[in-house]
Short mmCIF file of C-alpha atoms (C1' of nucleotides) in Angstrom, two decimals:
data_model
loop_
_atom_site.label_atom_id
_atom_site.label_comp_id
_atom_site.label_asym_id
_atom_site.label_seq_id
_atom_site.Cartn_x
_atom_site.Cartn_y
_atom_site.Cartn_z
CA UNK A 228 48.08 142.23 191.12
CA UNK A 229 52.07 141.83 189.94
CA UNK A 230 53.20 142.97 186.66
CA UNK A 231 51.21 141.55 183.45
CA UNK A 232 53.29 139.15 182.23
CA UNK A 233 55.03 139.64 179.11
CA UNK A 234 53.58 137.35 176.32
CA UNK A 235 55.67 135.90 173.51
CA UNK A 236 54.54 135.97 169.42
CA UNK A 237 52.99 132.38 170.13
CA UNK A 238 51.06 133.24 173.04
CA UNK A 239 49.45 136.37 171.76
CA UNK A 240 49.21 134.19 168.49
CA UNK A 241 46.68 131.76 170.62
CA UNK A 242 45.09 134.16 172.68
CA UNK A 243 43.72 136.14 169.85
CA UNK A 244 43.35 133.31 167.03
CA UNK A 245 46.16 135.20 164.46
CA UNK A 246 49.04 133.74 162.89
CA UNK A 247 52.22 134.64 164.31
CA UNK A 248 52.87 135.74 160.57
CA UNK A 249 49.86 137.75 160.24
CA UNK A 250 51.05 139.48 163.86
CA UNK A 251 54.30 140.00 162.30
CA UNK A 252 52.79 141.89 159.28
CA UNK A 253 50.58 143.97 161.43
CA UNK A 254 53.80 145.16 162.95
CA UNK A 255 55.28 146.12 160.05
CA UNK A 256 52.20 147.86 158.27
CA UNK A 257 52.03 149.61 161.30
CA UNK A 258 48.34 148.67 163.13
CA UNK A 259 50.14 146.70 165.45
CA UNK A 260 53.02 148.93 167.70
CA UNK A 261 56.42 147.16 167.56
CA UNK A 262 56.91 145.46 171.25
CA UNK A 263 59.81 145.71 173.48
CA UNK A 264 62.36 142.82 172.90
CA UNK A 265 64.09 140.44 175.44
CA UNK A 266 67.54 139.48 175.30
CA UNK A 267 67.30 136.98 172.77
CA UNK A 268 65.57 139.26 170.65
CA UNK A 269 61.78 137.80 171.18
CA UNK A 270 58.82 140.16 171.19
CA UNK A 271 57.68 140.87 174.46
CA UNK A 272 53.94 141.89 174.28
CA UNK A 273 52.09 143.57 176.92
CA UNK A 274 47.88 143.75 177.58
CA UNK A 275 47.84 147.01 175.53
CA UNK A 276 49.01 145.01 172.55
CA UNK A 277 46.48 141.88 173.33
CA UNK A 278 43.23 144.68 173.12
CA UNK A 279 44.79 146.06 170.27
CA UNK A 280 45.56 143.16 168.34
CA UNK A 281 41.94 141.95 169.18
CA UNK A 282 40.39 144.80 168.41
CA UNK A 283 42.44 144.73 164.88
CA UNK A 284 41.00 140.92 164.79
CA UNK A 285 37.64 142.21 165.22
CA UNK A 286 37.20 144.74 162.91
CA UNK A 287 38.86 142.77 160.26
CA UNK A 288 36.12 139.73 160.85
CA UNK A 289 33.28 142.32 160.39
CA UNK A 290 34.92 143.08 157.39
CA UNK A 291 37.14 146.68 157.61
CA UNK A 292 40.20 146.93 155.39
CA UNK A 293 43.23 147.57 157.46
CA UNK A 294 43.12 151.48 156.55
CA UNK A 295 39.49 152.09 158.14
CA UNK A 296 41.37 149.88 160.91
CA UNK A 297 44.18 152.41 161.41
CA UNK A 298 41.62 155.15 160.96
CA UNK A 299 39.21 153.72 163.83
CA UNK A 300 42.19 152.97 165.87
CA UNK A 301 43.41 156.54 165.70
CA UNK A 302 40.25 157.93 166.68
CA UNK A 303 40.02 155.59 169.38
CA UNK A 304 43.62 157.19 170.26
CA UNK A 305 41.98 160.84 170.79
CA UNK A 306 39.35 159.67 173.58
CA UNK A 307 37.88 162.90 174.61
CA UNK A 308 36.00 163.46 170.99
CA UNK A 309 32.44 162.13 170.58
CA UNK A 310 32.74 158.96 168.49
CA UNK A 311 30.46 160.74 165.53
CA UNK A 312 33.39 159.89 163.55
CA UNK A 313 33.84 156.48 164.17
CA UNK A 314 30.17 155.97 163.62
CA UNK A 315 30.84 157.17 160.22
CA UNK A 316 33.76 155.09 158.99
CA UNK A 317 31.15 152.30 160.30
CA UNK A 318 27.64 153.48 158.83
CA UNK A 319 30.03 153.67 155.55
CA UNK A 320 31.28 150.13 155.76
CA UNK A 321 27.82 149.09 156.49
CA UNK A 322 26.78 151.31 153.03
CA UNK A 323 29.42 149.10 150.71
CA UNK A 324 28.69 145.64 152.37
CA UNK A 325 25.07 146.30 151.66
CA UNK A 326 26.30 147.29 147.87
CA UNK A 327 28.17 144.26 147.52
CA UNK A 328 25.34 142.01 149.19
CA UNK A 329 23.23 143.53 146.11
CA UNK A 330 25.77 142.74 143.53
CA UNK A 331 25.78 139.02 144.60
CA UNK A 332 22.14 138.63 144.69
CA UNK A 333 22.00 139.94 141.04
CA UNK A 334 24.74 137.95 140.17
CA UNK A 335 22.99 134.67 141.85
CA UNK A 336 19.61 135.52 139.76
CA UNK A 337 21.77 135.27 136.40
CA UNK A 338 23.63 132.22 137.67
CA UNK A 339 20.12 130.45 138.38
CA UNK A 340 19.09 131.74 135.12
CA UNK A 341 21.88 129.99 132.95
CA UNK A 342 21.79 126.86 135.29
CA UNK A 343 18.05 126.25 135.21
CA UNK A 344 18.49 125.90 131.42
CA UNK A 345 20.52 123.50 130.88
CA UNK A 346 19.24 120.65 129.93
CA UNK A 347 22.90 118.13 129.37
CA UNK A 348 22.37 117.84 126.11
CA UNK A 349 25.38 118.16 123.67
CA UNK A 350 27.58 121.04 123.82
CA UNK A 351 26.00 122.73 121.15
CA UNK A 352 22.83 122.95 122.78
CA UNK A 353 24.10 123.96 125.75
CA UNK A 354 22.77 127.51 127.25
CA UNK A 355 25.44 127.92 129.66
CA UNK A 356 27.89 128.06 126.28
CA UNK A 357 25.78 129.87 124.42
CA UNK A 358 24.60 132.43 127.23
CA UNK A 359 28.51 132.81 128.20
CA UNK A 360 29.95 133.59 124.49
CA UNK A 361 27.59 136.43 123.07
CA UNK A 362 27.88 139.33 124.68
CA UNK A 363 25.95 141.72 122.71
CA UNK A 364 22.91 139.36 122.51
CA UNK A 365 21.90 140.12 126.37
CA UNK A 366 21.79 143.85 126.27
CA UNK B 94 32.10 137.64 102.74
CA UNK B 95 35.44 138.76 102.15
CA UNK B 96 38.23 137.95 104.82
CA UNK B 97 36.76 139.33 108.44
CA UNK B 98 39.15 142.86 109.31
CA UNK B 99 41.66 142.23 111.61
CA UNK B 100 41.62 144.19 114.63
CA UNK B 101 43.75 146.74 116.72
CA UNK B 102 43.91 146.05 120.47
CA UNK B 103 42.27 149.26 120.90
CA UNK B 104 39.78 148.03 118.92
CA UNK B 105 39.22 145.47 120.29
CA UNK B 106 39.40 147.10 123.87
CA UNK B 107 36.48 149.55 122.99
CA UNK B 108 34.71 146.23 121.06
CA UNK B 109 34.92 144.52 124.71
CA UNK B 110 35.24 147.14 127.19
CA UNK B 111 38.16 145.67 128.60
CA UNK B 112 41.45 147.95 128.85
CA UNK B 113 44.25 147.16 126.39
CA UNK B 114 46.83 146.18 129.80
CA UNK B 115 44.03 143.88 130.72
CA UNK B 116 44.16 142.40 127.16
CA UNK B 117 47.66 141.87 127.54
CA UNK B 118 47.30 140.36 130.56
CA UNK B 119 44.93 137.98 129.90
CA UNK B 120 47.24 137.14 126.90
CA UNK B 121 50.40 136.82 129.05
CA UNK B 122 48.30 134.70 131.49
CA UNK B 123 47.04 132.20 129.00
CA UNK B 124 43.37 132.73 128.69
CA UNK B 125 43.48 134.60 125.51
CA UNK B 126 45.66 133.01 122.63
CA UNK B 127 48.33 135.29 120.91
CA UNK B 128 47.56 136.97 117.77
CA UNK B 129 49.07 137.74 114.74
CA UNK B 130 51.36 140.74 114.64
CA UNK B 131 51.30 143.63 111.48
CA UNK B 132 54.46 144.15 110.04
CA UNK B 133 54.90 146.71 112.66
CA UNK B 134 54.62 144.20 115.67
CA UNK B 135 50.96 145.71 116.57
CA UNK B 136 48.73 142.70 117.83
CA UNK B 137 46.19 141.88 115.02
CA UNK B 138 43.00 140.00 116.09
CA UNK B 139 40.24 138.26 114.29
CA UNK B 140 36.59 136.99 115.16
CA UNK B 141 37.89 133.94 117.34
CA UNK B 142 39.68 136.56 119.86
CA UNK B 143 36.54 138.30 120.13
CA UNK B 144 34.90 135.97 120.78
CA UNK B 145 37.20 134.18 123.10
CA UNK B 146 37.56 137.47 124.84
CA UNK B 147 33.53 138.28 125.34
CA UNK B 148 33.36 134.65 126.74
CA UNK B 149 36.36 136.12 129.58
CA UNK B 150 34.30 138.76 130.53
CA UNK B 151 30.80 137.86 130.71
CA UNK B 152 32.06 135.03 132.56
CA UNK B 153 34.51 137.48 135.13
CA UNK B 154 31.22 139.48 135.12
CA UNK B 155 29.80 137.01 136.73
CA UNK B 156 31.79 136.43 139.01
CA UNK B 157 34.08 133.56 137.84
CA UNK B 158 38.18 133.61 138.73
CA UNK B 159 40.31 132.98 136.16
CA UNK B 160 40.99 129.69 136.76
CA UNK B 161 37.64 128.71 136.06
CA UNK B 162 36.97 130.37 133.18
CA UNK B 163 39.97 128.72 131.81
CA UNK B 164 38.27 125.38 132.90
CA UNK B 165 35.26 126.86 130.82
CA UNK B 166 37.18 127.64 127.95
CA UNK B 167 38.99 124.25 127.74
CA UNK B 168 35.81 122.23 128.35
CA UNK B 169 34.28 124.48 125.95
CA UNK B 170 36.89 123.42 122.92
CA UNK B 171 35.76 119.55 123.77
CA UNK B 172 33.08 120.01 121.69
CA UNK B 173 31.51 116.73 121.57
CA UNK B 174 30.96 116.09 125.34
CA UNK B 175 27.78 116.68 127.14
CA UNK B 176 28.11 120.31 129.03
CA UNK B 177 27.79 118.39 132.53
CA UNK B 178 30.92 119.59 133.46
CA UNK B 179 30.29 123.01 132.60
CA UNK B 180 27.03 123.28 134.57
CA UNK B 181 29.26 121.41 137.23
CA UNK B 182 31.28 124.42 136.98
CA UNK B 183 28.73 126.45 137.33
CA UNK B 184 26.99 125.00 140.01
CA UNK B 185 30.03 124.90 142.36
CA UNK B 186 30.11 128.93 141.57
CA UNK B 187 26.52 129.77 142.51
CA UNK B 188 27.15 127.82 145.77
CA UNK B 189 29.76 130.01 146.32
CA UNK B 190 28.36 132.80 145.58
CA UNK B 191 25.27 131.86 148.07
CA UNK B 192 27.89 131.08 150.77
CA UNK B 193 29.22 134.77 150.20
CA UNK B 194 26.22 136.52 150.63
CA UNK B 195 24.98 134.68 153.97
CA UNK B 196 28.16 135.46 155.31
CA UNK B 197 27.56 139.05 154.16
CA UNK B 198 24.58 139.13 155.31
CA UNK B 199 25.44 137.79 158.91
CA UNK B 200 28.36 140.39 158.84
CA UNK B 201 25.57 143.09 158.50
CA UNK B 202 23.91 142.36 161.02
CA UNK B 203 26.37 142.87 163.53
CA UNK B 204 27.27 146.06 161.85
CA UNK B 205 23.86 147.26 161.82
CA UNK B 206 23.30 145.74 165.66
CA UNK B 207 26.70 148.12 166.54
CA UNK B 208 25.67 151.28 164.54
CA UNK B 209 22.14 151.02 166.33
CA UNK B 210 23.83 151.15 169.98
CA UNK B 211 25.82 153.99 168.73
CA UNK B 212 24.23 157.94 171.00
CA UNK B 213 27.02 160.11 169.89
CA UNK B 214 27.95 160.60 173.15
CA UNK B 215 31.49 160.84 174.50
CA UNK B 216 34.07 158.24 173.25
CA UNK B 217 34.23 156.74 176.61
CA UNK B 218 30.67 155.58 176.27
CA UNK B 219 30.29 154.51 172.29
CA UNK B 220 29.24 151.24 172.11
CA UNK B 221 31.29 150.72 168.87
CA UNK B 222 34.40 151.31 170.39
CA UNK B 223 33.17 148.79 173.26
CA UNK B 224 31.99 146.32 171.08
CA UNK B 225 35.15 146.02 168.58
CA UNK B 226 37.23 145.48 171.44
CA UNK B 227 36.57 143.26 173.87
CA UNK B 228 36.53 139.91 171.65
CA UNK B 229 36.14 137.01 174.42
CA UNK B 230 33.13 139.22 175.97
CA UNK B 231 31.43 138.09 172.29
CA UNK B 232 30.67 134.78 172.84
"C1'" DC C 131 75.22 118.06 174.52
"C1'" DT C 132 71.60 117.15 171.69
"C1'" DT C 133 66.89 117.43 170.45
"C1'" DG C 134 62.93 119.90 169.30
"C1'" DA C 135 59.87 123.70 169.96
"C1'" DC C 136 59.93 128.09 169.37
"C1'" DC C 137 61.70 132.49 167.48
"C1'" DC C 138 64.26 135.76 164.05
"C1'" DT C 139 64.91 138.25 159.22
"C1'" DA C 140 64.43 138.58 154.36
"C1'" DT C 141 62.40 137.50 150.12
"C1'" DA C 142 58.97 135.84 146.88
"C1'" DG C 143 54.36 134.60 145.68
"C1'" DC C 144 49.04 134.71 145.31
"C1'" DG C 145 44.86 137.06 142.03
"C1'" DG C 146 43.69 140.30 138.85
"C1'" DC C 147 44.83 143.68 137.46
"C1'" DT C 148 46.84 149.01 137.21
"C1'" DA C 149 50.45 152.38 136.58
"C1'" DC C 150 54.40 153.76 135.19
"C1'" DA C 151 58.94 154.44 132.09
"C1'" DG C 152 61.00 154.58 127.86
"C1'" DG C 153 60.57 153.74 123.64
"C1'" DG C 154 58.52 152.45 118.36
"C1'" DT C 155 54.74 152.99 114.48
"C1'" DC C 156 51.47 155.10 111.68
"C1'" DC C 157 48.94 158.58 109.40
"C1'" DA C 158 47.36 163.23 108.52
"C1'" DT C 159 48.55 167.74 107.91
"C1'" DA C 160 51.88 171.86 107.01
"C1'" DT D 42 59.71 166.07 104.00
"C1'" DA D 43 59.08 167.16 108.65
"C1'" DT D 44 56.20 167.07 112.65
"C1'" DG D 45 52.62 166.21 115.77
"C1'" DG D 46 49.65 163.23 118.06
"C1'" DA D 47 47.26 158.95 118.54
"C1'" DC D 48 48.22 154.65 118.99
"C1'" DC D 49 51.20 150.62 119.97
"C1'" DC D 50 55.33 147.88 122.13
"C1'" DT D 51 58.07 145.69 126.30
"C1'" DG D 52 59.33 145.49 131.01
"C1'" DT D 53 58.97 146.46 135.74
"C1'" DA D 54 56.79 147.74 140.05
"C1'" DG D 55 52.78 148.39 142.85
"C1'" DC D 56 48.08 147.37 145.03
"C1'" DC D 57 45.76 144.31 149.37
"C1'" DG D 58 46.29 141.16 153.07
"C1'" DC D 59 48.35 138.00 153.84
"C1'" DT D 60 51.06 133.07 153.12
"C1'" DA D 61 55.13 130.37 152.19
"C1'" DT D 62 59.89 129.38 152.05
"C1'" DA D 63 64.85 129.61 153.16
"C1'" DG D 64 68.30 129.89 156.35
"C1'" DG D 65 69.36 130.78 160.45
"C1'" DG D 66 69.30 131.87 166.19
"C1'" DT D 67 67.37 130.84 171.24
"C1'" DC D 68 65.89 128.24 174.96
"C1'" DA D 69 64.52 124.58 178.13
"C1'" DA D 70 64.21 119.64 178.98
"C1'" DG D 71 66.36 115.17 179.04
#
DNA sequence: CTTGACCCTATAGCGGCTACAGGGTCCATA
DNA sequence: TATGGACCCTGTAGCCGCTATAGGGTCAAG
């Protein structure tokens, strides 16, 4: 049970799967505190900076931008509050990825559409030209 | 049949839907050739531009960068050739695209699994705040 | 004392625009 | 003829979330 030992930008680089750049940015957009420094000027990183960083990880794989990151992590800063509001931010996220899982689908049905006739004739048969170029002819 | 009007880029912007700075972008970036200019240096376009440019945007509509609809564009002015490499094109796109919704998909899942634990109670206890952080207790 | 792995800062670039700032042009009306 | 307003011009900087590069400094092993 000593002191936690003091990781450098390479360490916490492995331990949470980030680039040491990406770390480095973090800092300096301001999810990621800046760490103390030893005497040759390396970041020293301590285990609140490992669960932060892989919380930041995290929520960035399930696909929040890093402003409903700072939001989250500053309502995970004020611990006493019921977590309605972080269940928000989320349920919203949740609303837009189901948006954009919509979009794609539609997109994918006219993609299909334009593929499945095209026959490799010569160019000037081809539907995927000819359904690209006119715009007004598909409403 | 006399000589087709020449038009404005606001003209052509409403004729499109496309903003007049995206216009000019698309014309500083290569995809759309460089008009004539009035007497007054105002850009002056004909049919082929809009055409060219309703070819951009149905094919940004749907989804393809820039870089491939200059692919497009180029294969498209080889008119002779059979349109395989366009449906190539094409193809590689809607795999994409199919790639981008199962890993949507996936990614709401584990939102949805995260907003379900959620029981408003106090912050200590959310199971969203639990679940973004710990990331080796995730498998 | 040198090698090589690691670390530092600062700056520029990616895609696909968007938003200024600071002007010029054109046409209708007074 | 003057003026107002709609339109147009160029150039630069900003957005997001990094990534890449240049040009150094630090540290431990051999």
């Amino acid at each position: 049970m000593g002191a936690y030992p003091s990781l450098s930008i390479g360490a916490l680089s492995k331990a949470t799967g980030t680039t040491v750049v990406t770390i480095r940015w973090y800092e300096r957009v301001g999810v990621l505190p800046t760490p103390a420094r030893t005497p040759g000027n390396y970041r020293a990183y301590g285990k609140a900076h490992l669960d932060r960083l892989s919380f930041i990880r995290r929520a960035r794989d399930l696909g929040f931008s890093l402003d409903e990151v700072r939001d989250l992590l500053r309502l995970s800063d004020d611990k006493d509050q019921s977590c309605e509001a972080v269940d928000q931010v989320a349920r919203q996220h949740l609303a837009e990825v189901t948006r954009k899982i919509a979009d794609l689908k539609a997109l994918r049905r006219e993609l299909q559409d334009l593929i499945g006739q095209c026959r490799h004739g010569t160019f000037a048969d081809c539907r995927i030209v000819q359904a690209l170029s006119p715009r007004q002819s598909r409403r």
